[in-house]
PDB file of C-alpha atoms in Angstrom:
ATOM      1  CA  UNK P   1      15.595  24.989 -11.057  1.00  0.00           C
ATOM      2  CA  UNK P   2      15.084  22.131 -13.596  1.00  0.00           C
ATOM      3  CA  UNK P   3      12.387  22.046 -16.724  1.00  0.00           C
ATOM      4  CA  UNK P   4       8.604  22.026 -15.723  1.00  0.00           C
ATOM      5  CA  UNK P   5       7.186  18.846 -16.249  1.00  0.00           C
ATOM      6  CA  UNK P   6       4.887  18.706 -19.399  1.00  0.00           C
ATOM      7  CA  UNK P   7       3.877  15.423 -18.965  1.00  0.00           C
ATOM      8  CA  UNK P   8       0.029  14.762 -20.452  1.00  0.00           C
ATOM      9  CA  UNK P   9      -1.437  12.130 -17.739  1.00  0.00           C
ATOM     10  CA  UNK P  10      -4.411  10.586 -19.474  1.00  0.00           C
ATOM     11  CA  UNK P  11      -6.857   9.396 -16.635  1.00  0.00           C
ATOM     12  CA  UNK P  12      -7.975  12.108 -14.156  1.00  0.00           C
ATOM     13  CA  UNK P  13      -7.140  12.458  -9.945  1.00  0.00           C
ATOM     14  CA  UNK P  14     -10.300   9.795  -9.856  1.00  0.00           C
ATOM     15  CA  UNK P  15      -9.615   7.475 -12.096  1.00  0.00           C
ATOM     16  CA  UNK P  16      -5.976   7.222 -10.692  1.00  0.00           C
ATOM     17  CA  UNK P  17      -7.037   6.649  -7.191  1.00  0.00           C
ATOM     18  CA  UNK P  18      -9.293   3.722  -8.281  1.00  0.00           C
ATOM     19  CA  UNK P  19      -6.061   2.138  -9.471  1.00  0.00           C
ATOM     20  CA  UNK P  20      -4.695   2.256  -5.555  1.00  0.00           C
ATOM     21  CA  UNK P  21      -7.383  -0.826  -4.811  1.00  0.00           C
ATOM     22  CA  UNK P  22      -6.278  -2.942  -7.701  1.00  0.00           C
ATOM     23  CA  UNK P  23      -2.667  -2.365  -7.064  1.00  0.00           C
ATOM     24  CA  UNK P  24      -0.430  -5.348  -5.372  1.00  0.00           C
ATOM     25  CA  UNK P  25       3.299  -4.534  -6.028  1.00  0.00           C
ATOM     26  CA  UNK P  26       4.983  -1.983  -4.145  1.00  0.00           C
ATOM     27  CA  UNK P  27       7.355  -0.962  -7.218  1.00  0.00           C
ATOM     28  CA  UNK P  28       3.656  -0.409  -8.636  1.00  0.00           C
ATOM     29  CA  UNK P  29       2.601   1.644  -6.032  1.00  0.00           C
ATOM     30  CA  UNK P  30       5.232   3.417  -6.211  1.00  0.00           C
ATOM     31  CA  UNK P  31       4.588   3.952 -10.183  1.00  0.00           C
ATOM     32  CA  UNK P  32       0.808   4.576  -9.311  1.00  0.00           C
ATOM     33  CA  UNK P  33       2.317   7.343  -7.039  1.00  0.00           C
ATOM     34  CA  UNK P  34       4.159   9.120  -9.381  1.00  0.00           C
ATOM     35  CA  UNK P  35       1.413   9.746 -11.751  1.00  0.00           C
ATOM     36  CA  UNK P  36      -0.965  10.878  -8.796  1.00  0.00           C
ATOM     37  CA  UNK P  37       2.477  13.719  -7.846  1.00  0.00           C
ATOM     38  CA  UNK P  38       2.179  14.691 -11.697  1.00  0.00           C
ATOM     39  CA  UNK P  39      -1.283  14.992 -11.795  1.00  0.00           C
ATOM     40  CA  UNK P  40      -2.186  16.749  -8.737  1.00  0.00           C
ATOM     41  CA  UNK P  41       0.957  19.380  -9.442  1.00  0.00           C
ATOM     42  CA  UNK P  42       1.698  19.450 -12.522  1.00  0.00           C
ATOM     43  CA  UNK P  43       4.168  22.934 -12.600  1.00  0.00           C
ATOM     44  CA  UNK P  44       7.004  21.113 -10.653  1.00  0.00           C
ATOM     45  CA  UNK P  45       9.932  19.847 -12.814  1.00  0.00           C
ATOM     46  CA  UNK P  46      10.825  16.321 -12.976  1.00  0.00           C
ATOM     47  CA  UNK P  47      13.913  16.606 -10.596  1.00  0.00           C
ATOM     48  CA  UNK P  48      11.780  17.994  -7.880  1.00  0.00           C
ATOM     49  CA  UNK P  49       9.155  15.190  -8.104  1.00  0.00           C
ATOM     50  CA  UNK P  50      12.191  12.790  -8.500  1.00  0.00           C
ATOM     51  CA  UNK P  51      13.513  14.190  -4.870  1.00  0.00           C
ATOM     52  CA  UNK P  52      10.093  14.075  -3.380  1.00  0.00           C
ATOM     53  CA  UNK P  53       9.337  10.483  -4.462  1.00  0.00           C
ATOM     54  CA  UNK P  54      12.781   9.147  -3.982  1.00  0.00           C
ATOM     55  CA  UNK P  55      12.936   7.821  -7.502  1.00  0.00           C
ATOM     56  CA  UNK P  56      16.329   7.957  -9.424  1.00  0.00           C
ATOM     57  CA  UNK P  57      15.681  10.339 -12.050  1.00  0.00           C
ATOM     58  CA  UNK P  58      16.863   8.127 -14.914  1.00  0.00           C
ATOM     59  CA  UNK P  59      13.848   5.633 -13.571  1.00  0.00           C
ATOM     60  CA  UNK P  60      11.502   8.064 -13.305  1.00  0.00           C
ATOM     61  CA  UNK P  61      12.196   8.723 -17.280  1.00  0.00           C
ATOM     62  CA  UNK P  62      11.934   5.290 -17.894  1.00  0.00           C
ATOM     63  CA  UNK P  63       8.607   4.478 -16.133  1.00  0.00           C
ATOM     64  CA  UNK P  64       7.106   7.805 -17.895  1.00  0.00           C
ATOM     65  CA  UNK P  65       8.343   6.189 -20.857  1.00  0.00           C
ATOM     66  CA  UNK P  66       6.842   2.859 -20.549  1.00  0.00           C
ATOM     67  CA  UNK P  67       3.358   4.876 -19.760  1.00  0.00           C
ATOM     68  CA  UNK P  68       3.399   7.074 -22.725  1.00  0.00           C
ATOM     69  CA  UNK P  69       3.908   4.474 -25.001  1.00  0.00           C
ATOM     70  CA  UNK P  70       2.315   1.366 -23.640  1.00  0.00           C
ATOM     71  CA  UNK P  71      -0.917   2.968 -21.437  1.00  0.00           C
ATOM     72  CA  UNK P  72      -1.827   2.757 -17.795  1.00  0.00           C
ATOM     73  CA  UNK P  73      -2.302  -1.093 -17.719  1.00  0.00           C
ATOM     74  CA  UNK P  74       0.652  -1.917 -19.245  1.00  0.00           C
ATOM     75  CA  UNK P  75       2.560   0.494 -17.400  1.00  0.00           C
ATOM     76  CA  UNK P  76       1.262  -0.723 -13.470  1.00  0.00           C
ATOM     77  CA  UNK P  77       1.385  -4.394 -14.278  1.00  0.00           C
ATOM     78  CA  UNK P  78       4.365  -6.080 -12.147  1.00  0.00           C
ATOM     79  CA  UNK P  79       7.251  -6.740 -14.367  1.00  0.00           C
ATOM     80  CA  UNK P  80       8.209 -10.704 -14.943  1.00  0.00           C
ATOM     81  CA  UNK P  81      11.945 -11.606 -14.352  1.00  0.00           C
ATOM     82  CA  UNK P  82      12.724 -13.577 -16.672  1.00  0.00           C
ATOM     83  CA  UNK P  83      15.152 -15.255 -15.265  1.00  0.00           C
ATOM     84  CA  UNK P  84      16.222 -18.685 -14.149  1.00  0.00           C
ATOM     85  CA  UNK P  85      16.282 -20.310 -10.883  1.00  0.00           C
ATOM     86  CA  UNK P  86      19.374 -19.979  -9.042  1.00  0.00           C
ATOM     87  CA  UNK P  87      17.784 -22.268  -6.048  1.00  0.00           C
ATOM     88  CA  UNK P  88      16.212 -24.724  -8.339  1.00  0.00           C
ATOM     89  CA  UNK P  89      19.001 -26.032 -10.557  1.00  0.00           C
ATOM     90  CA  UNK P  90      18.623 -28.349 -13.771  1.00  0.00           C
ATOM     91  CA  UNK P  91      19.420 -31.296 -11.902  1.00  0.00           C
ATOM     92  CA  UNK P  92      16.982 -30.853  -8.857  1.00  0.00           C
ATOM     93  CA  UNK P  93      14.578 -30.041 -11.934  1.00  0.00           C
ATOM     94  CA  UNK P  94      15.639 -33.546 -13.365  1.00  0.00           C
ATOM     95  CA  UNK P  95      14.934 -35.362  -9.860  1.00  0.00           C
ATOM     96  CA  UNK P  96      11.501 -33.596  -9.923  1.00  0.00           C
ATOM     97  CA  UNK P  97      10.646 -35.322 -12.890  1.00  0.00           C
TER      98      UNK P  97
END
């Protein structure tokens, strides 16, 4: 049996199923889904909710991270790449111009 979680989730059960309407991503629903597990259940440890989501437990660390120190809307807002094109090269760019 692992630790208990003693994760603090800010918004209440209500509050956090508001958030399912406003939601778009999947990888955000899945986020939105985690804090729901760790609300509503709060006594299982973070390998058991990691099982019962599916969620590799070195993610589910780092998306509790990201929503202790950065907040709810920070933490459900889709992620940007950041990357560049690998279908729209330079030179097509260069013939778009």
């Amino acid at each position: 049996m692992g630790r208990i979680s003693q994760i603090e989730i800010k918004e209440d059960l209500e509050t956090l199923n508001n958030y399912k309407s406003h939601v778009r991503s999947y990888k955000s629903s899945r986020k939105l889904e985690l804090l729901l597990v760790i609300s509503s259940d709060n006594n299982r440890s973070l390998g058991d909710i990691s099982k019962h989501l599916s969620i590799d437990y070195s993610t589910l660390h780092r998306w509790l991270r990201t929503y202790r120190e950065e907040g709810i809307e920070k933490y459900l807002m889709p992620s940007s790449r950041n990357r560049a094109s690998k279908i729209i090269t330079p030179d097509i760019h260069k013939e778009l111009e």
